[in-house]
Coordinates of C-alpha atoms in Angstrom, one line a residue:
M1 CA -5.7 32.7 1.9
T2 CA -4.5 31.9 5.4
E3 CA -0.8 32.8 5.8
P4 CA 1.3 29.7 6.6
S5 CA 3.3 29.5 9.8
S6 CA 6.7 31.2 9.7
S7 CA 8.3 28.2 11.4
T8 CA 10.8 26.3 9.3
S9 CA 11.3 23.5 11.7
A10 CA 11.0 20.1 9.9
R11 CA 9.6 16.9 11.4
F12 CA 10.9 13.8 9.7
R13 CA 13.5 14.1 6.9
P14 CA 15.1 11.4 4.8
P15 CA 18.7 10.5 5.2
A16 CA 21.2 11.4 2.5
I17 CA 22.2 8.6 0.0
H18 CA 25.6 8.0 1.6
Q19 CA 24.1 7.4 5.0
V20 CA 22.4 4.1 4.0
K21 CA 24.0 1.0 2.7
V22 CA 21.5 -1.3 1.0
E23 CA 21.7 -5.1 0.9
G24 CA 19.4 -8.0 0.2
F25 CA 16.5 -7.7 -2.3
F26 CA 17.2 -4.1 -3.3
G27 CA 20.9 -4.5 -3.0
T28 CA 20.7 -7.0 -5.9
W29 CA 18.7 -4.5 -8.0
I30 CA 21.2 -1.7 -7.2
E31 CA 24.1 -4.0 -8.3
T32 CA 22.4 -4.4 -11.7
L33 CA 21.9 -0.6 -11.9
A34 CA 25.5 0.0 -11.2
A35 CA 26.8 -2.6 -13.6
T36 CA 24.4 -2.1 -16.4
T37 CA 21.5 0.3 -16.2
V38 CA 23.1 3.7 -15.5
H39 CA 25.7 3.1 -18.3
T40 CA 22.8 2.2 -20.6
L41 CA 20.9 5.3 -19.7
L42 CA 23.7 7.7 -20.3
D43 CA 24.8 6.0 -23.5
R44 CA 21.3 6.0 -24.9
C45 CA 20.8 9.6 -24.0
I46 CA 24.0 10.5 -25.9
Q47 CA 23.1 8.3 -28.8
A48 CA 19.7 10.1 -29.0
G49 CA 21.5 13.3 -29.5
M50 CA 21.1 14.9 -26.1
L51 CA 24.8 15.9 -25.7
D52 CA 24.7 17.5 -29.2
Q53 CA 21.8 19.6 -28.0
I54 CA 23.3 20.9 -24.8
D55 CA 26.9 21.4 -25.7
P56 CA 27.7 24.7 -27.5
A57 CA 31.1 23.1 -28.5
R58 CA 29.1 20.8 -30.9
P59 CA 27.2 21.8 -34.0
N60 CA 23.7 23.0 -33.3
P61 CA 21.3 20.2 -34.1
G62 CA 18.6 22.6 -35.3
L63 CA 15.1 21.9 -36.3
R64 CA 14.7 18.7 -38.3
I65 CA 11.7 16.3 -38.3
P66 CA 8.1 16.6 -37.1
F67 CA 7.6 16.5 -33.4
Q68 CA 4.6 14.5 -32.1
G69 CA 2.1 16.7 -30.4
G70 CA 3.0 20.1 -31.7
N71 CA 3.4 22.3 -34.8
S72 CA 7.2 22.6 -34.6
T73 CA 9.5 20.5 -36.7
V74 CA 12.0 19.2 -34.3
S75 CA 13.9 16.0 -33.6
T76 CA 15.4 17.4 -30.5
Q77 CA 13.2 17.5 -27.3
M78 CA 12.5 20.4 -25.0
F79 CA 12.6 18.0 -22.0
W80 CA 15.9 16.4 -22.7
D81 CA 17.6 18.3 -19.9
S82 CA 15.3 16.5 -17.5
D83 CA 16.4 13.1 -18.9
F84 CA 20.0 13.9 -18.5
G85 CA 19.4 15.2 -15.0
K86 CA 17.6 12.1 -13.9
S87 CA 20.2 9.8 -15.5
I88 CA 23.0 11.7 -13.7
E89 CA 21.0 11.4 -10.5
A90 CA 20.6 7.6 -10.9
A91 CA 24.3 7.2 -11.8
S92 CA 25.4 9.3 -8.8
Y93 CA 23.5 7.0 -6.4
T94 CA 25.3 4.0 -7.7
L95 CA 28.7 5.9 -7.5
A96 CA 28.0 6.3 -3.8
R97 CA 27.9 2.5 -3.6
H98 CA 30.5 1.6 -6.2
P99 CA 33.2 4.1 -7.3
D100 CA 33.5 3.9 -11.1
P101 CA 36.1 6.3 -12.7
A102 CA 34.8 5.7 -16.2
L103 CA 31.2 6.5 -15.2
E104 CA 32.3 9.5 -13.2
A105 CA 34.3 10.8 -16.2
K106 CA 31.2 10.4 -18.5
I107 CA 29.1 12.5 -16.0
D108 CA 31.9 15.1 -15.8
E109 CA 31.8 15.4 -19.6
I110 CA 28.1 16.2 -19.4
I111 CA 28.6 18.7 -16.6
D112 CA 31.4 20.4 -18.6
A113 CA 28.9 20.8 -21.4
Y114 CA 26.3 22.4 -19.1
A115 CA 29.0 24.7 -17.7
R116 CA 29.7 25.9 -21.3
L117 CA 26.0 26.3 -22.0
Q118 CA 25.1 28.3 -18.9
A119 CA 24.2 31.9 -19.7
E120 CA 26.0 34.8 -17.9
D121 CA 22.9 35.5 -15.8
G122 CA 22.8 31.9 -14.7
Y123 CA 19.9 30.7 -17.0
L124 CA 20.4 27.1 -18.1
N125 CA 18.1 25.4 -20.6
S126 CA 19.4 23.7 -23.8
W127 CA 16.2 24.2 -25.7
Y128 CA 15.9 28.0 -25.2
L129 CA 19.6 28.6 -25.4
R130 CA 20.3 26.5 -28.6
I131 CA 17.1 25.6 -30.4
E132 CA 14.8 28.6 -29.8
P133 CA 16.9 31.3 -28.3
G134 CA 15.1 34.5 -27.2
K135 CA 11.9 32.7 -26.2
R136 CA 12.7 31.9 -22.5
W137 CA 9.7 32.1 -20.1
T138 CA 7.2 32.7 -22.9
N139 CA 5.3 29.4 -22.4
L140 CA 5.6 28.0 -18.8
R141 CA 2.3 26.2 -19.4
D142 CA 3.7 23.8 -22.0
C143 CA 7.4 24.0 -22.3
H144 CA 9.0 22.4 -19.3
E145 CA 11.6 25.0 -18.4
L146 CA 11.3 24.7 -14.7
Y147 CA 10.7 21.0 -14.9
N148 CA 14.0 20.6 -16.6
A149 CA 15.7 22.9 -14.0
G150 CA 14.3 20.7 -11.2
H151 CA 15.7 17.4 -12.6
L152 CA 19.1 19.0 -13.2
M153 CA 19.1 20.3 -9.6
E154 CA 18.3 16.9 -8.2
G155 CA 21.1 15.4 -10.3
A156 CA 23.5 18.0 -9.0
V157 CA 22.6 17.3 -5.4
A158 CA 23.0 13.6 -5.9
Y159 CA 26.3 14.0 -7.6
F160 CA 27.6 16.2 -4.8
H161 CA 26.5 13.7 -2.1
A162 CA 28.1 10.8 -4.0
T163 CA 31.4 12.4 -5.0
G164 CA 31.9 15.5 -2.9
K165 CA 32.4 17.5 -6.2
R166 CA 30.7 20.9 -6.1
R167 CA 30.9 22.0 -9.7
F168 CA 27.5 20.8 -10.8
L169 CA 25.9 21.9 -7.5
D170 CA 27.4 25.4 -7.9
I171 CA 26.1 25.6 -11.5
M172 CA 22.6 24.7 -10.4
A173 CA 22.8 27.0 -7.3
R174 CA 23.7 29.8 -9.7
Y175 CA 20.6 28.9 -11.8
A176 CA 18.5 28.8 -8.7
D177 CA 19.7 32.2 -7.6
Y178 CA 18.6 33.5 -11.0
L179 CA 15.2 31.9 -10.6
C180 CA 14.9 33.6 -7.2
S181 CA 15.5 36.9 -8.9
I182 CA 13.0 36.3 -11.7
F183 CA 10.1 34.7 -9.9
G184 CA 8.3 36.3 -6.9
T185 CA 5.8 38.9 -5.9
G186 CA 8.1 41.9 -6.1
A187 CA 8.1 44.6 -8.7
G188 CA 9.0 43.3 -12.1
Q189 CA 9.0 39.7 -11.0
M190 CA 7.0 36.9 -12.6
R191 CA 4.2 35.2 -10.7
G192 CA 4.4 32.1 -12.9
Y193 CA 4.9 28.4 -12.2
C194 CA 5.6 25.4 -14.4
G195 CA 2.9 23.5 -16.3
H196 CA 4.7 20.3 -15.2
P197 CA 5.4 20.5 -11.4
E198 CA 8.7 19.1 -10.2
V199 CA 11.0 22.0 -9.5
E200 CA 9.3 22.4 -6.1
L201 CA 10.8 19.1 -5.0
A202 CA 14.2 20.0 -6.4
L203 CA 14.4 23.4 -4.7
V204 CA 13.7 21.8 -1.3
K205 CA 16.5 19.2 -2.0
L206 CA 18.8 22.0 -3.1
G207 CA 18.0 24.1 -0.1
R208 CA 18.7 21.2 2.3
A209 CA 22.0 20.4 0.5
T210 CA 23.3 24.0 0.4
G211 CA 21.7 25.4 3.5
E212 CA 20.1 28.2 1.4
Q213 CA 16.6 28.9 2.7
R214 CA 15.7 31.1 -0.3
Y215 CA 15.5 28.0 -2.5
I216 CA 13.0 26.4 -0.2
D217 CA 11.1 29.7 0.0
L218 CA 10.9 29.7 -3.8
A219 CA 9.4 26.2 -3.7
R220 CA 6.7 27.6 -1.4
F221 CA 6.1 30.5 -3.8
F222 CA 5.5 28.2 -6.7
I223 CA 3.0 26.1 -4.6
D224 CA 1.2 29.2 -3.4
Q225 CA 0.9 30.8 -6.8
R226 CA -0.5 27.8 -8.6
G227 CA -4.1 28.3 -9.8
Q228 CA -4.5 31.8 -8.4
A229 CA -6.6 34.4 -10.3
P230 CA -6.1 36.1 -12.6
H231 CA -4.8 32.9 -14.2
Y232 CA -1.1 33.2 -15.2
Y233 CA -1.4 30.9 -18.2
D234 CA -4.2 33.1 -19.6
A235 CA -2.1 36.2 -19.4
E236 CA 0.9 34.4 -20.7
A237 CA -1.0 33.0 -23.8
A238 CA -2.3 36.5 -24.6
Q239 CA 1.1 38.0 -24.3
R240 CA 2.5 35.6 -26.9
G241 CA -0.5 36.3 -29.2
D242 CA -2.4 33.0 -28.6
D243 CA -6.0 32.6 -27.6
P244 CA -6.0 31.1 -24.0
K245 CA -9.0 29.0 -25.0
D246 CA -7.0 27.4 -27.7
Y247 CA -5.5 24.8 -25.4
Y248 CA -5.0 21.2 -26.5
F249 CA -6.1 19.7 -23.2
G250 CA -9.0 22.1 -22.8
S251 CA -8.9 22.5 -19.0
Y252 CA -6.2 23.6 -16.6
E253 CA -7.2 20.5 -14.6
Y254 CA -4.6 18.8 -16.8
S255 CA -1.8 20.6 -15.0
Q256 CA -3.6 20.8 -11.6
S257 CA -3.7 24.6 -12.0
H258 CA -7.5 24.9 -12.3
E259 CA -7.7 26.3 -8.7
P260 CA -5.4 27.2 -5.8
V261 CA -3.8 24.1 -4.3
R262 CA -5.4 24.6 -0.9
D263 CA -8.9 24.4 -2.5
Q264 CA -8.2 21.2 -4.4
R265 CA -9.9 18.0 -3.2
R266 CA -9.9 15.7 -6.3
V267 CA -7.0 14.2 -8.2
V268 CA -7.3 15.3 -11.8
G269 CA -5.4 15.6 -15.0
H270 CA -1.9 14.2 -15.9
A271 CA -1.0 11.6 -13.3
V272 CA 2.7 12.4 -13.0
R273 CA 2.2 16.1 -12.8
A274 CA -0.4 15.5 -10.1
A275 CA 1.8 13.4 -7.8
Y276 CA 4.8 15.7 -8.3
L277 CA 2.7 18.7 -7.2
Y278 CA 1.3 16.9 -4.2
A279 CA 4.8 15.8 -3.2
G280 CA 5.9 19.4 -3.4
M281 CA 3.0 20.5 -1.3
A282 CA 3.9 17.9 1.3
D283 CA 7.5 19.1 1.3
V284 CA 6.4 22.7 1.9
A285 CA 4.0 21.6 4.6
T286 CA 6.8 19.8 6.4
E287 CA 9.5 22.6 6.0
F288 CA 7.2 25.4 7.1
A289 CA 4.9 23.5 9.4
D290 CA 2.2 24.7 7.1
H291 CA -1.0 23.1 8.3
T292 CA -3.1 25.0 5.8
L293 CA -2.0 22.5 3.2
T294 CA -3.1 19.5 5.3
P295 CA -6.8 19.4 4.4
A296 CA -6.1 19.4 0.7
L297 CA -3.4 16.8 0.9
G298 CA -5.6 14.5 3.0
A299 CA -8.6 14.8 0.7
L300 CA -6.4 14.3 -2.4
W301 CA -4.8 11.2 -0.9
D302 CA -8.2 9.7 -0.1
H303 CA -9.6 10.5 -3.5
L304 CA -6.7 8.8 -5.2
T305 CA -6.4 5.7 -3.0
K306 CA -10.1 5.1 -2.4
K307 CA -11.4 5.7 -5.9
N308 CA -8.7 5.8 -8.5
L309 CA -5.7 3.6 -7.6
Y310 CA -4.9 0.3 -9.3
V311 CA -4.1 -2.6 -7.0
T312 CA -0.5 -2.4 -8.2
G313 CA -0.1 1.2 -7.0
G314 CA -0.3 2.6 -10.5
F315 CA -2.8 5.3 -11.5
G316 CA -3.9 7.2 -14.5
P317 CA -5.9 4.8 -16.8
S318 CA -6.0 7.0 -19.9
A319 CA -3.4 7.3 -22.7
H320 CA -5.1 10.4 -24.0
N321 CA -4.0 12.6 -21.1
E322 CA -1.7 10.2 -19.4
G323 CA -3.9 10.6 -16.4
L324 CA -7.2 10.5 -14.7
T325 CA -10.7 10.2 -16.2
F326 CA -13.6 9.5 -13.8
D327 CA -13.8 7.7 -10.4
Y328 CA -13.5 3.9 -10.5
D329 CA -12.3 3.9 -14.1
L330 CA -9.7 1.1 -13.7
P331 CA -9.6 -0.9 -16.9
N332 CA -7.0 -3.7 -17.0
A333 CA -6.0 -4.4 -20.6
T334 CA -5.9 -0.7 -21.6
A335 CA -4.5 0.6 -18.3
Y336 CA -1.9 3.3 -18.9
A337 CA -0.6 3.5 -15.3
E338 CA 2.7 5.1 -16.4
T339 CA 5.8 3.9 -14.6
C340 CA 6.6 7.6 -13.8
A341 CA 3.2 7.9 -12.0
A342 CA 3.9 5.1 -9.6
V343 CA 7.4 6.5 -9.0
A344 CA 5.9 9.9 -8.3
L345 CA 3.4 8.3 -5.9
V346 CA 6.3 6.9 -4.0
F347 CA 7.7 10.4 -3.9
W348 CA 4.4 11.9 -2.6
A349 CA 3.9 9.2 0.0
S350 CA 7.4 9.5 1.3
R351 CA 7.0 13.3 1.7
M352 CA 3.6 12.8 3.5
L353 CA 5.7 10.8 6.0
G354 CA 7.6 14.0 6.7
L355 CA 4.6 15.0 8.9
G356 CA 5.2 11.9 11.0
P357 CA 5.0 8.1 10.7
N358 CA 1.6 7.0 9.4
R359 CA 0.8 3.7 7.8
R360 CA -1.8 5.3 5.7
Y361 CA 1.0 6.7 3.5
A362 CA 3.7 4.1 4.0
D363 CA 1.7 1.1 3.0
I364 CA 0.8 2.8 -0.3
M365 CA 4.4 3.9 -0.8
E366 CA 5.4 0.2 -0.5
R367 CA 2.7 -1.1 -2.8
A368 CA 3.6 1.4 -5.5
L369 CA 7.3 0.7 -5.1
Y370 CA 7.2 -3.1 -5.3
N371 CA 4.6 -3.3 -8.1
G372 CA 3.6 -0.3 -10.2
A373 CA 7.2 1.2 -10.2
L374 CA 9.5 -1.8 -10.1
V375 CA 7.7 -3.5 -13.0
G376 CA 9.1 -0.6 -15.2
L377 CA 12.6 -2.2 -15.2
S378 CA 13.6 -5.6 -16.6
R379 CA 15.6 -7.9 -14.3
D380 CA 18.7 -7.5 -16.5
G381 CA 18.4 -3.7 -16.2
T382 CA 18.3 -3.0 -20.0
R383 CA 14.6 -2.8 -20.9
F384 CA 11.7 -0.7 -19.7
F385 CA 7.9 -0.3 -19.5
Y386 CA 6.3 3.1 -20.0
D387 CA 2.7 2.0 -19.5
N388 CA 1.7 -0.9 -17.3
P389 CA -1.5 -2.8 -18.1
L390 CA -2.9 -5.4 -15.7
E391 CA -3.8 -7.7 -18.6
S392 CA -2.0 -8.5 -21.8
R393 CA -2.9 -10.8 -24.7
G394 CA 0.8 -11.1 -25.5
A395 CA 1.6 -8.0 -27.4
H396 CA 2.8 -5.7 -24.6
H397 CA 6.6 -5.8 -24.0
R398 CA 9.4 -3.7 -22.5
W399 CA 11.3 -1.5 -25.0
I400 CA 14.9 -0.5 -25.4
W401 CA 14.2 3.3 -25.7
H402 CA 11.4 5.7 -26.2
H403 CA 10.8 9.0 -27.9
C404 CA 9.9 10.3 -24.4
P405 CA 12.5 8.5 -22.3
C406 CA 11.3 9.8 -18.9
C407 CA 10.5 6.5 -17.2
P408 CA 13.9 4.6 -17.5
P409 CA 15.9 7.1 -15.4
N410 CA 13.0 7.7 -13.1
I411 CA 12.7 4.1 -12.0
A412 CA 16.5 3.8 -11.9
R413 CA 16.9 6.8 -9.6
L414 CA 14.2 5.6 -7.3
I415 CA 15.7 2.1 -6.9
A416 CA 19.2 3.4 -6.6
S417 CA 18.2 5.7 -3.8
I418 CA 15.8 3.4 -2.0
G419 CA 17.7 3.6 1.3
T420 CA 16.6 7.2 1.6
Y421 CA 12.9 6.2 1.5
A422 CA 13.4 3.5 4.1
Y423 CA 14.1 5.8 7.0
G424 CA 12.8 9.1 8.5
L425 CA 14.9 11.1 10.9
A426 CA 13.6 13.7 13.4
D427 CA 15.2 15.5 16.4
D428 CA 13.8 12.9 18.8
G429 CA 13.3 9.8 16.7
I430 CA 14.0 7.4 14.0
A431 CA 11.2 5.9 11.8
I432 CA 11.7 2.8 9.7
H433 CA 9.2 2.9 6.8
L434 CA 10.5 0.2 4.5
Y435 CA 12.2 -3.0 5.6
V436 CA 15.3 -2.8 3.4
A437 CA 18.2 -5.0 4.4
G438 CA 21.4 -3.1 5.2
E439 CA 22.8 -0.4 7.5
A440 CA 22.0 3.2 8.2
S441 CA 24.3 5.7 9.9
L442 CA 22.1 8.4 11.4
A443 CA 22.7 11.4 13.5
L444 CA 20.5 12.4 16.4
P445 CA 21.1 15.4 18.8
G446 CA 22.4 12.8 21.4
G447 CA 24.9 11.4 19.0
P448 CA 25.3 9.1 16.0
V449 CA 23.2 5.9 15.8
R450 CA 23.8 3.0 13.4
V451 CA 20.9 0.9 12.6
R452 CA 21.5 -2.6 11.2
L453 CA 18.6 -4.3 9.5
E454 CA 18.7 -8.0 8.5
T455 CA 15.9 -9.5 6.5
R456 CA 15.0 -11.4 3.3
Y457 CA 11.9 -9.2 2.9
P458 CA 9.8 -9.4 0.8
E459 CA 10.6 -13.2 0.5
D460 CA 9.5 -13.5 4.2
G461 CA 8.5 -11.2 7.0
Q462 CA 11.3 -11.9 9.5
I463 CA 13.1 -8.7 10.3
A464 CA 16.0 -8.3 12.8
I465 CA 17.0 -4.7 13.8
T466 CA 20.1 -4.0 15.8
L467 CA 20.7 -0.5 17.2
L468 CA 24.2 0.8 17.8
P469 CA 24.2 4.2 19.3
E470 CA 27.7 5.6 19.9
I471 CA 26.6 6.4 23.5
P472 CA 23.3 5.4 25.2
Q473 CA 20.5 7.8 24.4
T474 CA 16.8 8.1 24.7
F475 CA 14.6 8.5 21.5
T476 CA 11.6 7.0 19.9
L477 CA 12.0 4.2 17.3
S478 CA 9.0 3.8 15.1
L479 CA 8.5 0.6 13.2
R480 CA 5.8 0.3 10.5
L481 CA 3.2 -2.4 11.1
P482 CA 1.7 -3.1 7.6
E483 CA -2.1 -3.3 7.5
W484 CA -1.8 -6.8 6.0
A485 CA 0.5 -8.1 8.8
Q486 CA -2.1 -9.6 11.1
G487 CA -0.7 -11.4 14.1
A488 CA 2.7 -9.7 14.0
T489 CA 5.1 -10.4 16.9
L490 CA 8.0 -8.4 18.3
T491 CA 10.8 -9.2 20.7
L492 CA 13.3 -6.9 22.3
N493 CA 16.5 -8.5 23.4
G494 CA 14.8 -11.8 23.3
E495 CA 11.8 -10.8 25.4
P496 CA 8.3 -10.5 24.0
A497 CA 7.1 -7.0 23.5
A498 CA 3.4 -6.2 23.8
L499 CA 2.1 -4.3 20.8
T500 CA -1.4 -3.4 21.9
D501 CA -0.6 -0.1 23.6
Q502 CA 2.4 0.8 21.5
V503 CA 0.9 1.2 18.0
Q504 CA 0.0 4.7 16.8
D505 CA -1.1 5.4 13.2
G506 CA 0.1 1.9 12.2
Y507 CA 3.6 2.2 13.7
I508 CA 5.0 0.5 16.8
Q509 CA 6.3 3.4 18.9
L510 CA 9.2 2.3 21.2
R511 CA 10.6 5.0 23.4
R512 CA 13.5 4.1 25.7
Q513 CA 17.2 4.6 26.4
W514 CA 18.8 2.6 23.6
Q515 CA 22.1 0.8 24.3
A516 CA 24.6 -0.5 21.7
G517 CA 23.5 -4.0 20.7
D518 CA 19.8 -3.7 21.5
R519 CA 18.1 -6.1 19.2
L520 CA 14.5 -6.2 17.9
E521 CA 13.0 -9.1 16.0
L522 CA 9.8 -8.3 14.2
D523 CA 7.9 -11.2 12.5
L524 CA 5.3 -10.2 10.0
A525 CA 3.1 -13.0 8.9
M526 CA 2.7 -13.3 5.1
P527 CA -0.3 -15.4 4.2
V528 CA -1.6 -15.2 0.6
R529 CA -4.5 -12.8 0.4
R530 CA -7.4 -12.7 -2.1
L531 CA -8.4 -9.1 -2.8
H532 CA -11.8 -8.2 -4.3
A533 CA -12.4 -4.9 -6.0
A534 CA -15.1 -2.4 -5.0
P535 CA -18.4 -3.1 -6.8
E536 CA -18.0 0.2 -8.7
V537 CA -15.0 -1.3 -10.6
G538 CA -17.1 -3.2 -13.1
A539 CA -14.1 -4.8 -14.9
N540 CA -13.1 -6.8 -11.8
Q541 CA -16.5 -8.1 -10.6
G542 CA -16.4 -11.9 -10.1
R543 CA -12.6 -11.7 -10.0
V544 CA -9.9 -11.7 -7.4
T545 CA -6.2 -10.8 -7.3
L546 CA -3.6 -12.4 -5.1
M547 CA -1.2 -10.6 -2.8
R548 CA 1.5 -11.9 -0.4
G549 CA 3.1 -9.3 1.7
P550 CA 3.6 -6.2 -0.4
L551 CA 3.5 -8.1 -3.7
V552 CA 0.7 -8.3 -6.3
Y553 CA 0.8 -11.6 -8.3
C554 CA -0.2 -12.4 -11.8
L555 CA -0.4 -15.3 -14.2
E556 CA 1.8 -15.6 -17.3
E557 CA 1.2 -17.8 -20.3
Q558 CA 4.7 -19.4 -20.0
D559 CA 3.6 -21.1 -16.7
N560 CA -0.1 -21.7 -17.4
G561 CA -0.6 -21.9 -21.2
P562 CA -2.7 -19.6 -23.3
A563 CA -6.3 -18.4 -22.7
L564 CA -5.7 -17.2 -19.1
N565 CA -9.3 -16.1 -18.8
S566 CA -10.4 -19.7 -19.1
I567 CA -8.9 -20.2 -15.6
R568 CA -11.1 -19.9 -12.6
L569 CA -9.7 -20.0 -9.0
N570 CA -11.4 -22.2 -6.5
S571 CA -12.8 -19.9 -3.8
S572 CA -11.4 -22.2 -1.1
G573 CA -8.6 -23.8 -3.0
L574 CA -5.2 -24.5 -1.5
M575 CA -2.2 -22.2 -2.2
R576 CA 1.4 -22.8 -1.5
C577 CA 4.6 -20.8 -2.0
D578 CA 7.6 -22.0 -4.1
A579 CA 10.9 -20.5 -4.9
V580 CA 11.8 -20.2 -8.6
D581 CA 15.4 -19.8 -9.6
E582 CA 14.7 -18.8 -13.2
L583 CA 13.4 -15.5 -12.0
G584 CA 16.1 -14.9 -9.4
G585 CA 14.8 -17.1 -6.6
I586 CA 11.5 -15.2 -6.2
V587 CA 8.5 -16.7 -4.3
T588 CA 5.8 -17.9 -6.7
L589 CA 2.3 -19.2 -5.8
A590 CA 0.9 -22.6 -6.7
V591 CA -2.9 -22.2 -6.7
E592 CA -5.7 -24.8 -7.2
A593 CA -8.0 -23.8 -10.0
V594 CA -10.1 -25.2 -12.8
R595 CA -9.7 -24.5 -16.5
E596 CA -12.7 -24.4 -18.8
R597 CA -12.4 -26.6 -21.9
P598 CA -14.8 -25.2 -24.5
D599 CA -15.6 -27.2 -27.6
K600 CA -13.9 -25.3 -30.4
E601 CA -16.8 -26.0 -32.7
E602 CA -19.3 -24.3 -30.4
D603 CA -20.8 -20.9 -31.3
L604 CA -19.4 -17.8 -29.8
Y605 CA -22.4 -17.7 -27.5
T606 CA -24.1 -20.9 -26.2
T607 CA -26.5 -22.1 -23.5
N608 CA -24.1 -25.0 -22.7
A609 CA -22.0 -24.7 -19.6
K610 CA -18.3 -25.2 -20.4
D611 CA -16.6 -28.3 -19.1
A612 CA -13.9 -27.6 -16.6
A613 CA -10.9 -29.7 -15.4
P614 CA -8.9 -29.2 -12.2
V615 CA -5.5 -27.6 -12.7
T616 CA -2.8 -26.0 -10.5
V617 CA -1.7 -22.6 -11.8
R618 CA 1.5 -20.7 -11.0
A619 CA 1.4 -17.0 -10.1
I620 CA 4.5 -14.8 -10.2
P621 CA 5.0 -11.3 -8.7
Y622 CA 3.7 -8.7 -11.1
Y623 CA 7.0 -6.8 -11.2
A624 CA 8.6 -9.9 -12.7
W625 CA 6.4 -10.4 -15.7
D626 CA 7.7 -10.2 -19.3
N627 CA 11.2 -11.2 -18.3
R628 CA 11.0 -14.6 -20.1
M629 CA 9.2 -15.8 -23.2
P630 CA 6.5 -13.4 -24.5
G631 CA 2.9 -14.3 -23.9
E632 CA -0.3 -13.4 -22.1
M633 CA -0.5 -11.9 -18.5
L634 CA -3.4 -11.5 -16.1
V635 CA -3.7 -9.9 -12.7
W636 CA -7.4 -10.1 -12.0
L637 CA -8.5 -13.8 -12.1
R638 CA -11.9 -15.3 -12.4
E639 CA -13.2 -17.0 -9.3
C640 CA -15.5 -20.0 -9.0

């Protein structure tokens, strides 16, 4: 294996949560999170019994009822620490926007419980300290110990940035110090890694927040060890008396540990685990300028986006393994496309941008964000999707809670922290990846720079950017030019700016000495586009889907009546955009079509062509479906 560079210089890093104030489209969502969702998350976690499990001051919940997917009899969950960690993270991001003493007190109560739980050596895991004590580190393959640690670390970093309180951060730093002593290549250390990648991302965040390089080094260790021979999970299984071949998922492809990460070229296995791993690889590549990871990351990205990605930015069609099957397997009605997978894809894409602005990654980040991820949360902030089909006969709906409640806090923490995904900051430049209304306060070596962004995006593509450096300074401003934005125009201080020679990797690169008040106006055309699937995707042949800007559209029964598959779009029919107040003023599409009117007395199969009558159908953004009356939904539409 080639040894990575020893350099630790980063390229583009995201700003911290308190550096970006979000308004507009996502500002409205964050208001809902602050008022409703984060309270709902913490309350439902506590109602489920999570605080009973972690707090040694409470009676031990013990082993009670059968646990799905295993031989144990438990009503508690070994991954509950992760749900608390993500919920605290989401709530912390809203606290950075809206101080809420009651919410802060609730989080402090949970942190107090974790302080009481933490072992003297720093170890912190409610399952192995209260439910199955004495078994720590005996089953990294299946039991989520490091995954739980990662989400708690991310929650601690978020809470520190939001409130300035260090207690949770210090608790998790103490745990990370313990991990650094346990895992490594030294004598007596473990060369293991988690079956569910995630801790790698958290260690990088923790290292950045605390300035402790050893945490980032540990993230690199976990990446480097994965899939190495002899296989750690084989030895681990034998040590606990199990046959390594007796594995429910059969292959280590399930956890992307089937081969060393630098040898991997195909996205396989559990979708969320895959994207978390690749995000961790990208973080390590950025932090260490490790170009040995670049070929694998590029090939994995291409394999996913060119052969296995839903048009919504979701991936993983199978409920069996919550993940990948074979190339071009993209069914609609049975699509699993877990919300967490789309969220994790946003994480991965964002970290790929750490290597520099590149539309290849940012466009997919935006697609997954606005469609496959955002659909996971209802407009009122109280109900959630776990899996996300692209067609429904009317039986698929959001739920209040789930026995595996990973998706609700995951989508909440993503939306609440969206400002950190919108920008990238390097020593000599600022990149704007997402056009999120609001203001960022960023620090360059030449001094602080405020960036004011005004837009109604994604309602329209008009974006005004005002730069307010404290003193004039020279740097490169990179603006993403989405692939779908044909015919975009840009002005600088009212004068047209030529784009031809200034676009690199899909970003407009503007280098100059910036003065306070410099104003850019970017206009991205947003025509409605008809997308066709590759011929290998059999389910979508003869069908199209509609997109406008970053949004995928669908039909709902409430607007168009039942039997949505009886509708065929005219190949050259007119389309117009309307605003609909009942869904928060979103832009809907009115599209010319025909509806087949079969004779109900005809046989199931007939030689008679069906009569068809002209009709205008309404399409709404995919993220907004199932917010009104229940009914059918369809993304891929038949075309005349």
